[in-house]
Short mmCIF file of C-alpha atoms in Angstrom, two decimals:
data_model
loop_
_atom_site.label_atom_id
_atom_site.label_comp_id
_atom_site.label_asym_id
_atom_site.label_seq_id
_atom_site.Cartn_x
_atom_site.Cartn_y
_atom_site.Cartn_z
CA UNK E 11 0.00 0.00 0.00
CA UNK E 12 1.00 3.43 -1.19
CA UNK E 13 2.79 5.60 2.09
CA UNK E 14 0.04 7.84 3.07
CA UNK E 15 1.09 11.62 2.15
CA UNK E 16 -0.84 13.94 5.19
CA UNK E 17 -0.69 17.84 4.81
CA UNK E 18 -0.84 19.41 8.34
CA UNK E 19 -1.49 23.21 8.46
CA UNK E 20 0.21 24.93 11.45
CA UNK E 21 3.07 24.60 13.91
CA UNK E 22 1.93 25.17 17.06
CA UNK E 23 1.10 22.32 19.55
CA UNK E 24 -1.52 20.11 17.62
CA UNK E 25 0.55 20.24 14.59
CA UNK E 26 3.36 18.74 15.92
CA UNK E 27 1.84 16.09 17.88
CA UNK E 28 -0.31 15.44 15.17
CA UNK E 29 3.14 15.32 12.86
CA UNK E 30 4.65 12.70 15.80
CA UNK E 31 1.88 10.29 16.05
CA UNK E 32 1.36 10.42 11.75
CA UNK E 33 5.05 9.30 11.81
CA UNK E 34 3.91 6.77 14.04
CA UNK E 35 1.63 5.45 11.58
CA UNK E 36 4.22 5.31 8.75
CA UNK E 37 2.56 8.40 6.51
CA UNK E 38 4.89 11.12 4.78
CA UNK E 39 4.31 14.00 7.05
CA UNK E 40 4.09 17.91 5.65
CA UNK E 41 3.57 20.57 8.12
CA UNK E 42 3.44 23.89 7.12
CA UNK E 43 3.18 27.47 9.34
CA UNK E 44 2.44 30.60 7.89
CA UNK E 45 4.50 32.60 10.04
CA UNK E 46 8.24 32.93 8.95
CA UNK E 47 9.08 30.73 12.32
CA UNK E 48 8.02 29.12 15.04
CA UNK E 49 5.97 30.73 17.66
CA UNK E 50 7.15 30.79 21.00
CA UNK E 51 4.98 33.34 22.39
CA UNK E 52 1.74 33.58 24.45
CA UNK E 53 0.09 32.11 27.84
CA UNK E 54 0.80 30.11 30.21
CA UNK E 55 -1.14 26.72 29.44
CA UNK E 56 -1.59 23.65 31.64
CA UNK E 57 -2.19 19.75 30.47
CA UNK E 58 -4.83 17.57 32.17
CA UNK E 59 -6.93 14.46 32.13
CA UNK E 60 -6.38 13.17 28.13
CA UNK E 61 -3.89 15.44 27.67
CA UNK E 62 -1.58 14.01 30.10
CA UNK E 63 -2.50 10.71 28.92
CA UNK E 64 -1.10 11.62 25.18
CA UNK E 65 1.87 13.14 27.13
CA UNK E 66 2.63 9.52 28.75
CA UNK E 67 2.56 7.90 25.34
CA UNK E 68 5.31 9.75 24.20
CA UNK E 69 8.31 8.63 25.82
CA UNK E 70 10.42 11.38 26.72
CA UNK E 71 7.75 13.84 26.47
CA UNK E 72 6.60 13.63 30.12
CA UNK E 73 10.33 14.40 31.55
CA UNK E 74 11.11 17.11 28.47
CA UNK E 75 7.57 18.96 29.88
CA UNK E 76 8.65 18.66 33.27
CA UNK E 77 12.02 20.46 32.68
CA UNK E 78 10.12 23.57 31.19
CA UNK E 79 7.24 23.95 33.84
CA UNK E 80 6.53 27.34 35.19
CA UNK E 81 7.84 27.36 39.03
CA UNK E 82 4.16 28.15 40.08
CA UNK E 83 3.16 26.56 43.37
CA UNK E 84 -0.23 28.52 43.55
CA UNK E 85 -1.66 31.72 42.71
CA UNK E 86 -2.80 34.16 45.77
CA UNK E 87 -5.53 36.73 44.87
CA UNK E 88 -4.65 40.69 46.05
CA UNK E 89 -6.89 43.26 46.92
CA UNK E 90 -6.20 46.93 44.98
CA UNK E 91 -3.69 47.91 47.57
CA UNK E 92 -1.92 44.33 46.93
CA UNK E 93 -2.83 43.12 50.07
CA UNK E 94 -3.73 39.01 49.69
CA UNK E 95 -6.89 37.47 50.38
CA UNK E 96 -6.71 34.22 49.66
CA UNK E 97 -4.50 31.25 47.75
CA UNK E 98 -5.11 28.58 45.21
CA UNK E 99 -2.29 26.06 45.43
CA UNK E 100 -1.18 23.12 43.41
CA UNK E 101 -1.99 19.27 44.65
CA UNK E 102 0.76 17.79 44.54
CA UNK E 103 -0.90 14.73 42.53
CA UNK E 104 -0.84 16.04 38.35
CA UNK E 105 -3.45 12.91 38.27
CA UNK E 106 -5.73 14.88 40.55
CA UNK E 107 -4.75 18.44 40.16
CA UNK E 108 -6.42 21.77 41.02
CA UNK E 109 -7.22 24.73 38.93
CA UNK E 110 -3.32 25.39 38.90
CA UNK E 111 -1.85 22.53 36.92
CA UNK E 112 1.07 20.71 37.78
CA UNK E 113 2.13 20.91 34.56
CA UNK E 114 1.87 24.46 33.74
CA UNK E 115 3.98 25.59 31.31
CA UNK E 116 4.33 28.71 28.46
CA UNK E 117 2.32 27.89 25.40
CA UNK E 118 5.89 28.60 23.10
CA UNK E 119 7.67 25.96 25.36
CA UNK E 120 5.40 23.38 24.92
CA UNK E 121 5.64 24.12 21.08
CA UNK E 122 9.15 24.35 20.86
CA UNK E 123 9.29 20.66 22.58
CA UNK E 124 6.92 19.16 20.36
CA UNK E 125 8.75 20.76 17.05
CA UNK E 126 12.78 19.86 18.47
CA UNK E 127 11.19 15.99 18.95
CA UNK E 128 9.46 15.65 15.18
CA UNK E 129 11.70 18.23 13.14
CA UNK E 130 14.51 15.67 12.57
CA UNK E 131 12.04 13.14 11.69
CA UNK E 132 12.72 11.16 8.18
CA UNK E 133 9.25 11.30 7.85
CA UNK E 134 8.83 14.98 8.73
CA UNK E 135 9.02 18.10 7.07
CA UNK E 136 8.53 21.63 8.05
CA UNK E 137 7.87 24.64 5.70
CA UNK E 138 7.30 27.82 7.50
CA UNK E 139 6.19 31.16 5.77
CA UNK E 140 3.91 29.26 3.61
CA UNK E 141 -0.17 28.69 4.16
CA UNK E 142 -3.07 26.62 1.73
CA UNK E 143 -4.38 29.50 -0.85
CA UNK E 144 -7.02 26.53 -2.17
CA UNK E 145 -7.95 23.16 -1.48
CA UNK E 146 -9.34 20.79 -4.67
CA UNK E 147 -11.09 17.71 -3.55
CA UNK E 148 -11.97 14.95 -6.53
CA UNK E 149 -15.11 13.10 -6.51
CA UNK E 150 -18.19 14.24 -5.53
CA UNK E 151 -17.58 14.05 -2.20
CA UNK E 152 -13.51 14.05 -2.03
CA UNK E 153 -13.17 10.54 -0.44
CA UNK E 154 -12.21 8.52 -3.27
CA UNK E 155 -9.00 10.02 -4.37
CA UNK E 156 -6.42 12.61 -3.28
CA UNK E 157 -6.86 15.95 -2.35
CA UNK E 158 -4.93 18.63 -4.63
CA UNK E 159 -3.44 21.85 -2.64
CA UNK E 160 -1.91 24.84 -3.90
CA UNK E 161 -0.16 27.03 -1.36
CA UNK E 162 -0.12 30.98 -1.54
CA UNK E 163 3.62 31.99 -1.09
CA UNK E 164 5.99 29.94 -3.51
CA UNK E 165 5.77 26.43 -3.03
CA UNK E 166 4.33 24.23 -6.05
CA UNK E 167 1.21 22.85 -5.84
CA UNK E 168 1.23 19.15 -4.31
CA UNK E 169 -1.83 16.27 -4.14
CA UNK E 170 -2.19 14.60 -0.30
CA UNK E 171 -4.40 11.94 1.29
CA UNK E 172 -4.98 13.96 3.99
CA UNK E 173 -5.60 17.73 5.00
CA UNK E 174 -5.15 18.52 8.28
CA UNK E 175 -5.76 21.98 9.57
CA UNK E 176 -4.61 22.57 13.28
CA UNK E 177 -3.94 26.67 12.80
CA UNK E 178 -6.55 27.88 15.64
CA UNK E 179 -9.66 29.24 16.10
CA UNK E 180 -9.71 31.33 13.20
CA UNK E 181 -8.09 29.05 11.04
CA UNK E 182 -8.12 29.96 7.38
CA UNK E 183 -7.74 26.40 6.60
CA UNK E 184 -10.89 25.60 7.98
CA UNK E 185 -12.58 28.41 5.81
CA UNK E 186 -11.54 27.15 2.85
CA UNK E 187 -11.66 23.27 3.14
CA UNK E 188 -15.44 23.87 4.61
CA UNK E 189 -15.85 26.55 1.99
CA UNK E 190 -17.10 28.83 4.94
CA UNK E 191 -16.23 32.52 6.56
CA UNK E 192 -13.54 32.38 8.93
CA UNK E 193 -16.26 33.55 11.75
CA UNK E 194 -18.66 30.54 10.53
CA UNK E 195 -18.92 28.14 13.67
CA UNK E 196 -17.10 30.83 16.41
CA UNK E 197 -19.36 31.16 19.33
CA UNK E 198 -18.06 34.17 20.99
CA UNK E 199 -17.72 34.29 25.02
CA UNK E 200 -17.27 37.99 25.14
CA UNK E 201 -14.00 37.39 26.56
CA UNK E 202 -10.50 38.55 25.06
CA UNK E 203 -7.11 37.98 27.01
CA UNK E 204 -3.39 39.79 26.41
CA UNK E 205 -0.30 37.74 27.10
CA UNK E 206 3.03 39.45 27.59
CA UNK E 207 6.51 39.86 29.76
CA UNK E 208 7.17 42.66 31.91
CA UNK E 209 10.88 42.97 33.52
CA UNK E 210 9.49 44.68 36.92
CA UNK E 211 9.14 42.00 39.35
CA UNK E 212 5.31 42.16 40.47
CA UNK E 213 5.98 38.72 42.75
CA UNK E 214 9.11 39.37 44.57
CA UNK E 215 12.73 38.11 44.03
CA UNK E 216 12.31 34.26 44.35
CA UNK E 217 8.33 34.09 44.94
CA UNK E 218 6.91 30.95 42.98
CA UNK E 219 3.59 31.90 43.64
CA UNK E 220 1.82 34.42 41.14
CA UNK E 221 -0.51 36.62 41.53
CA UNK E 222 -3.88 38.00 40.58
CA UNK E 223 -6.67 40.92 40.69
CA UNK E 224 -9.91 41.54 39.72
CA UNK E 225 -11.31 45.06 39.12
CA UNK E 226 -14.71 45.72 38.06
CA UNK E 227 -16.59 45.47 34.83
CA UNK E 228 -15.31 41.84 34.17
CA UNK E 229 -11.06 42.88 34.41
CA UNK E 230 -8.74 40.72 35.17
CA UNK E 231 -4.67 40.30 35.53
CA UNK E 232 -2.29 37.95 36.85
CA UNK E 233 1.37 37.75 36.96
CA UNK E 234 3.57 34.69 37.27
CA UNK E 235 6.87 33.94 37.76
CA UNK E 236 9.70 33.36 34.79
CA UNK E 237 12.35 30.95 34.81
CA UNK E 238 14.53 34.03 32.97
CA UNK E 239 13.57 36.56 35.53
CA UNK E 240 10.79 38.48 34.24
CA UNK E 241 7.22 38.14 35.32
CA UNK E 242 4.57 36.82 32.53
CA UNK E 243 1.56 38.73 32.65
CA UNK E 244 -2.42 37.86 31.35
CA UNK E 245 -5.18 40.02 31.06
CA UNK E 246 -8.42 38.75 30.37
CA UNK E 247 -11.52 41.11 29.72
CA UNK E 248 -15.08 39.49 29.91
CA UNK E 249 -18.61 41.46 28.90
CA UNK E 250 -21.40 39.56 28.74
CA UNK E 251 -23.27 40.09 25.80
CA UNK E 252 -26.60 41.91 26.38
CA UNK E 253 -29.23 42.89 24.24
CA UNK E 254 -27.45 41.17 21.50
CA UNK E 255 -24.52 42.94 22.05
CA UNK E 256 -21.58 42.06 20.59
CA UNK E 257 -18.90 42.33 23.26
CA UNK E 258 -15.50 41.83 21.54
CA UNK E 259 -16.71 43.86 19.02
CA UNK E 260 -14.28 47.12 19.72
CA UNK E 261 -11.24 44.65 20.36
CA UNK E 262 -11.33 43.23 16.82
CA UNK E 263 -11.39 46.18 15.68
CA UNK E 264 -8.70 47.15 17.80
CA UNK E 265 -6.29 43.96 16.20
CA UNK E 266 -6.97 45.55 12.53
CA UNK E 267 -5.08 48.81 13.57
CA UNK E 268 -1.85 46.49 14.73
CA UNK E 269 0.18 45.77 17.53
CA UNK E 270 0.48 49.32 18.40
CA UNK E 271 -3.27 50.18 17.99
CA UNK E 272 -4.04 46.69 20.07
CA UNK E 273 -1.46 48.10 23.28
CA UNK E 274 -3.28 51.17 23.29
CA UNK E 275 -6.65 50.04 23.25
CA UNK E 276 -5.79 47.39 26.68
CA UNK E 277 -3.99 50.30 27.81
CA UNK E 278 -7.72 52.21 27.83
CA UNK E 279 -8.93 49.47 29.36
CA UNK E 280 -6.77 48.35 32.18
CA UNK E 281 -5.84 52.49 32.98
CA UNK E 282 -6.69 53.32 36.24
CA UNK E 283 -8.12 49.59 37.18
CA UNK E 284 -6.11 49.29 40.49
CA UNK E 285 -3.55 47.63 42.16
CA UNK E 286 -0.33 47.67 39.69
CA UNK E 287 -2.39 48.05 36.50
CA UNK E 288 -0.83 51.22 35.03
CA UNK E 289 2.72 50.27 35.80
CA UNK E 290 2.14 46.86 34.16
CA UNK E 291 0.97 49.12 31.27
CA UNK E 292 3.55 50.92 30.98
CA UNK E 293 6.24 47.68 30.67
CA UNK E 294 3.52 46.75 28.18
CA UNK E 295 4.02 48.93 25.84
CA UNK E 296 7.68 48.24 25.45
CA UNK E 297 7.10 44.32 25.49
CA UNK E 298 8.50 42.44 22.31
CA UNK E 299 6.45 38.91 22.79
CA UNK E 300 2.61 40.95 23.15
CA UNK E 301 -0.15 38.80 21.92
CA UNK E 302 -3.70 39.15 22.42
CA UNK E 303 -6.75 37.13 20.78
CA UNK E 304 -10.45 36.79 21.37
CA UNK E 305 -11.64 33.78 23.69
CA UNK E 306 -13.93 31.62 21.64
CA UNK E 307 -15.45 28.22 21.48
CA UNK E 308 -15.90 26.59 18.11
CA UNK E 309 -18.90 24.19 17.28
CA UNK E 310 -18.86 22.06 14.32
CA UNK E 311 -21.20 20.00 12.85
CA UNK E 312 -18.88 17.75 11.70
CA UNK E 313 -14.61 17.12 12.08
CA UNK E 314 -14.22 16.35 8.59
CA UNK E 315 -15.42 17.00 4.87
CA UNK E 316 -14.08 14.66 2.71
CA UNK E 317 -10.35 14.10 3.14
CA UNK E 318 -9.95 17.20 4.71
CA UNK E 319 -10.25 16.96 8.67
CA UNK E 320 -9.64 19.91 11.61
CA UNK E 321 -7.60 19.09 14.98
CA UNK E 322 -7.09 21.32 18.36
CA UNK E 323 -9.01 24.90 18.33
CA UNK E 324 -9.52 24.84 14.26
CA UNK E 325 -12.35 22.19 15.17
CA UNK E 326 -13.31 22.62 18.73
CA UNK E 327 -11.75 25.59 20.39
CA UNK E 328 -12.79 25.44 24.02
CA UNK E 329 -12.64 28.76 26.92
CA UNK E 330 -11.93 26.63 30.14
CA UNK E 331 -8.41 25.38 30.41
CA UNK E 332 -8.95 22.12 28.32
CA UNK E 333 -7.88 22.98 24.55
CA UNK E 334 -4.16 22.17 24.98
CA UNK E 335 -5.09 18.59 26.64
CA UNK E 336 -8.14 18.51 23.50
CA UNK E 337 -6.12 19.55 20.77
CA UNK E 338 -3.19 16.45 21.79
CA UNK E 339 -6.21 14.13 22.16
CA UNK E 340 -7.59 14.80 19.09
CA UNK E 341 -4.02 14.74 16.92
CA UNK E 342 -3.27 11.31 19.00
CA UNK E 343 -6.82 9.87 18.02
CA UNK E 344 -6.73 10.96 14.61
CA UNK E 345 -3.35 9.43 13.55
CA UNK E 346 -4.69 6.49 15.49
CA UNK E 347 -7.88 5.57 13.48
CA UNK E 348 -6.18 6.26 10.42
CA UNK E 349 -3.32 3.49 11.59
CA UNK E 350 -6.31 1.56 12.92
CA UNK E 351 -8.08 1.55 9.64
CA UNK E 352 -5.53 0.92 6.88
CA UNK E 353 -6.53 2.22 3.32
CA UNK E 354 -10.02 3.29 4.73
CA UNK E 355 -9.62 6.81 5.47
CA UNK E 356 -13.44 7.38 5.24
CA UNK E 357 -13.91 4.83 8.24
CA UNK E 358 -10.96 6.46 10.32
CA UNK E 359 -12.50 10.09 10.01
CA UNK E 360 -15.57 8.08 11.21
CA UNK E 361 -13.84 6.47 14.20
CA UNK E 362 -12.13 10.33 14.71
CA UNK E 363 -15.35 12.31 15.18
CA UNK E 364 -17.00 8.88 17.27
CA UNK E 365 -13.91 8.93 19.80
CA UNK E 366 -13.43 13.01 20.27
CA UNK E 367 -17.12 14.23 20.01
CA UNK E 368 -18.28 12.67 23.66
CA UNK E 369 -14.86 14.52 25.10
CA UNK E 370 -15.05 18.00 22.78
CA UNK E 371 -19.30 17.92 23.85
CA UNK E 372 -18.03 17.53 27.79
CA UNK E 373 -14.68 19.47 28.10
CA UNK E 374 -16.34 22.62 26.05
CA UNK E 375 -18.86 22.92 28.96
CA UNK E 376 -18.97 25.99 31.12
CA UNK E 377 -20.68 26.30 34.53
CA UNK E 378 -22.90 28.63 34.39
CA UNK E 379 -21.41 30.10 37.55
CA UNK E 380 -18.00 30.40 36.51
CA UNK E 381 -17.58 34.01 34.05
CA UNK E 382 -19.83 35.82 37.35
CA UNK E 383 -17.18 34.23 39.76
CA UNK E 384 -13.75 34.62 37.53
CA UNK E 385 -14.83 38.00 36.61
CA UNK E 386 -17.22 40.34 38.34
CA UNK E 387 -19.19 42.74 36.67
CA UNK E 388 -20.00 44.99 39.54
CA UNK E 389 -18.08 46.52 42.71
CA UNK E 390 -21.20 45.03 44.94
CA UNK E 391 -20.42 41.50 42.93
CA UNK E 392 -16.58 41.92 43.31
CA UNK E 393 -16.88 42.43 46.80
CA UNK E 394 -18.87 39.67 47.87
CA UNK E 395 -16.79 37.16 45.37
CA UNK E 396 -13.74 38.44 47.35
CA UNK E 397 -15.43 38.18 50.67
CA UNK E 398 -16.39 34.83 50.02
CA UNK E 399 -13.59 33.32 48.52
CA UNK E 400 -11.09 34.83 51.70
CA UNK E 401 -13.54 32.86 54.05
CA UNK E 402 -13.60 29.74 51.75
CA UNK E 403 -9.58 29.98 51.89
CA UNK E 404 -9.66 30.81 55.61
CA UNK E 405 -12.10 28.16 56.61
CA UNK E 406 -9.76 25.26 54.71
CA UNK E 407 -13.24 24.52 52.49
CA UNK E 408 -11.42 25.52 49.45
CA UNK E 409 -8.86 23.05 49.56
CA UNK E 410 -11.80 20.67 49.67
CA UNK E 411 -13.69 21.84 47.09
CA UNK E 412 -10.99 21.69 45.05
CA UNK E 413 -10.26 18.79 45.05
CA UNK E 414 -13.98 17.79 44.67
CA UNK E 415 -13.75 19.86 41.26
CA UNK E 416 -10.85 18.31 40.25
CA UNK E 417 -12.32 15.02 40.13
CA UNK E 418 -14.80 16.71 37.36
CA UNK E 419 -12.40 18.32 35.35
CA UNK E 420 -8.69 17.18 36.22
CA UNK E 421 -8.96 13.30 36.71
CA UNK E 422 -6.64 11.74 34.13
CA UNK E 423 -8.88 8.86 34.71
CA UNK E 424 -11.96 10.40 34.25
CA UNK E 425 -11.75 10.20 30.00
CA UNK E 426 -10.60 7.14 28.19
CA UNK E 427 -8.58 7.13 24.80
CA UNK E 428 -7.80 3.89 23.21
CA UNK E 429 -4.90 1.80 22.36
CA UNK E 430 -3.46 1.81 19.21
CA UNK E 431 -1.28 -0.70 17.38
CA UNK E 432 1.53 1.89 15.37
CA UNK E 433 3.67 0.87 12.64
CA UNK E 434 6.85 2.19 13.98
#
């Protein structure tokens, strides 16, 4: 049987894992990334329940995350004059963790480990500064026969098995393999979130606990500690939609003026919010590694169309901690059902969307509670989420309760991914 040639569109973490567990499976591996190199920017992310499971199956890949973890043993919550109210610390247990992860780690570190253990790969190939322009499928329904692509910035157009897009939540890929808008299937939260370094030390010299603060009308920020001594900041700003409002609105517009235009506008935002908001401004505007995107959830009807299939946020983007862990799942299952079904690709993209949907319909869940509680609207709401959460902390519930709600969404037991025979 011919070696299976699979395109896979982007470089950041499900591309790579995706590329590993391909290899796996004996295809011929393209990955391509439209940005000149790889990103190594953006948040902190953590990797739980199926995630972590992936993770294991790698061998190496457990120790390799564990050298690049953020030295975060919990996060305490400040008041605007920085005085604390109350900490969230890690478990101890990464098989039972908390809402801080015991494997937390920088979104470009992560990537970087997942590219330096597939980029040597026979198998492998990386192109970056390239991207799909169109996507031909033959047959009426494009699962006969192979899929013809033709790329927008030099390289010569080149017939797969497999298209793979794993380039985010507003994947391009997806809008032209699905022949839809690049906003088709977002559901927006009303949430957006900045990512950046500052070089003022907001935790103090040798602190591995971070911090955070909530001001009103949904603001938040949270700084945490560096391995290369500077302090990572997030903030996130949520609006619930009203009236049908459209919240994120004015920050898209925002990202079409540029980097610069984007500073100034979370500048507006964050000025005069409290605690050490307008200093962190100020190192904000000089940072070099900014990035800022809209929090959304995509819903698909479907994974796949044809022989053209989406992985990680370009299929099911999700707003409460779990895309990293979904997006490995998804790349691991993927590769797997294709291995598992040799020369049907129709039946593995079957077996794909029966394996992931159960997990992406679950993990994309929010509580209903949870945007009111992460990020008060009001001063009466902020105070009374403050005053409650200091007692919870006081009282020794929290540590409880946490550990009651990470056996809902931090088991690696609680999901089950199957076993798959690989060809190397």
């Amino acid at each position: 049987m011919p070696q299976l040639r699979v395109l896979i569109v982007g470089a950041s973490i499900a591309g790579p894992t995706a590329a590993y567990w391909f290899a796996r499976a004996g295809a011929k591996v393209t990955v391509i990334e439209r940005f000149p190199h790889l990103r190594t920017n953006g948040q902190n992310i953590d990797i739980r329940t199926v995630g972590v499971k992936v993770m294991r199956r790698m061998p190496g890949m457990e120790e390799a995350v564990r050298a690049k973890t953020i030295p975060l043993a919990g996060i305490g919550f400040v008041r605007s004059d920085g005085r604390p109210y109350g900490i969230i610390s890690t478990t101890g247990d990464p098989d039972q963790q908390s809402l801080v992860s015991e494997y937390e780690i920088y979104r470009g570190d992560l990537s970087r480990i997942l590219y330096d253990r597939t980029a040597t790969h026979p198998n492998i190939t990386y192109i970056f500064g390239e991207q799909v322009a169109s996507i031909q499928q033959h047959g009426e329904k494009g699962e006969d026969s192979s899929v013809m692509v033709e790329f927008a910035n030099g390289s010569p157009a080149a017939e797969f098995d497999l298209v793979v897009a794993c380039d985010g939540a507003t994947s391009r890929t997806r809008a032209i393999g699905l022949g839809v808008g690049v906003r088709d299937h977002l559901v927006p939260t009303g949430s957006w979130a900045a990512y950046f370094s500052i070089k003022q030390d907001l935790l103090g010299a040798g602190d591995n606990f971070g911090k955070a603060y909530n001001a009103v009308d949904g603001r938040f920020i949270a700084a945490a500690p560096d391995p290369w001594g500077v302090n990572r900041v997030v903030m996130i700003k949520h609006q619930p939609p009203t009236h049908g409002r459209d919240a994120t609105k004015s920050f898209r517009e925002a990202m079409k003026q540029g980097e610069d235009g984007l500073k100034q506008f979370v500048a507006q935002t964050y000025r005069g919010a409290g605690w050490k908001c307008d200093e962190v401004i100020q190192d904000m505007m000089e940072a070099e590694d900014f990035y800022a995107s809209e929090i959304v959830h995509v819903k698909l009807p479907h994974l796949s169309r044809g022989r053209f299939v989406l992985v990680g946020d370009a299929g099911y983007a999700a707003s409460t901690g779990t895309g990293t862990s979904l997006a490995m799942a998804g790349a691991y299952v993927l590769a797997g059902e294709v291995c598992k079904h040799k020369g049907n690709l129709a039946g593995a993209l079957r077996g794909y969307e029966d394996v992931m949907r159960p997990l992406i319909d679950d993990m994309q869940k929010v509580p209903r509670f949870l945007p009111a509680i992460f990020t008060p609207q009001t001063a009466w709401g902020l105070w009374l989420r403050n005053t409650v959460f200091a007692f919870l902390c006081w009282s020794g519930i929290l540590e409880l309760t946490q550990k009651f709600f990470a056996g809902s969404f931090a088991n690696t037991d609680r999901y089950q991914l199957p076993e798959y025979e690989w060809e190397e």
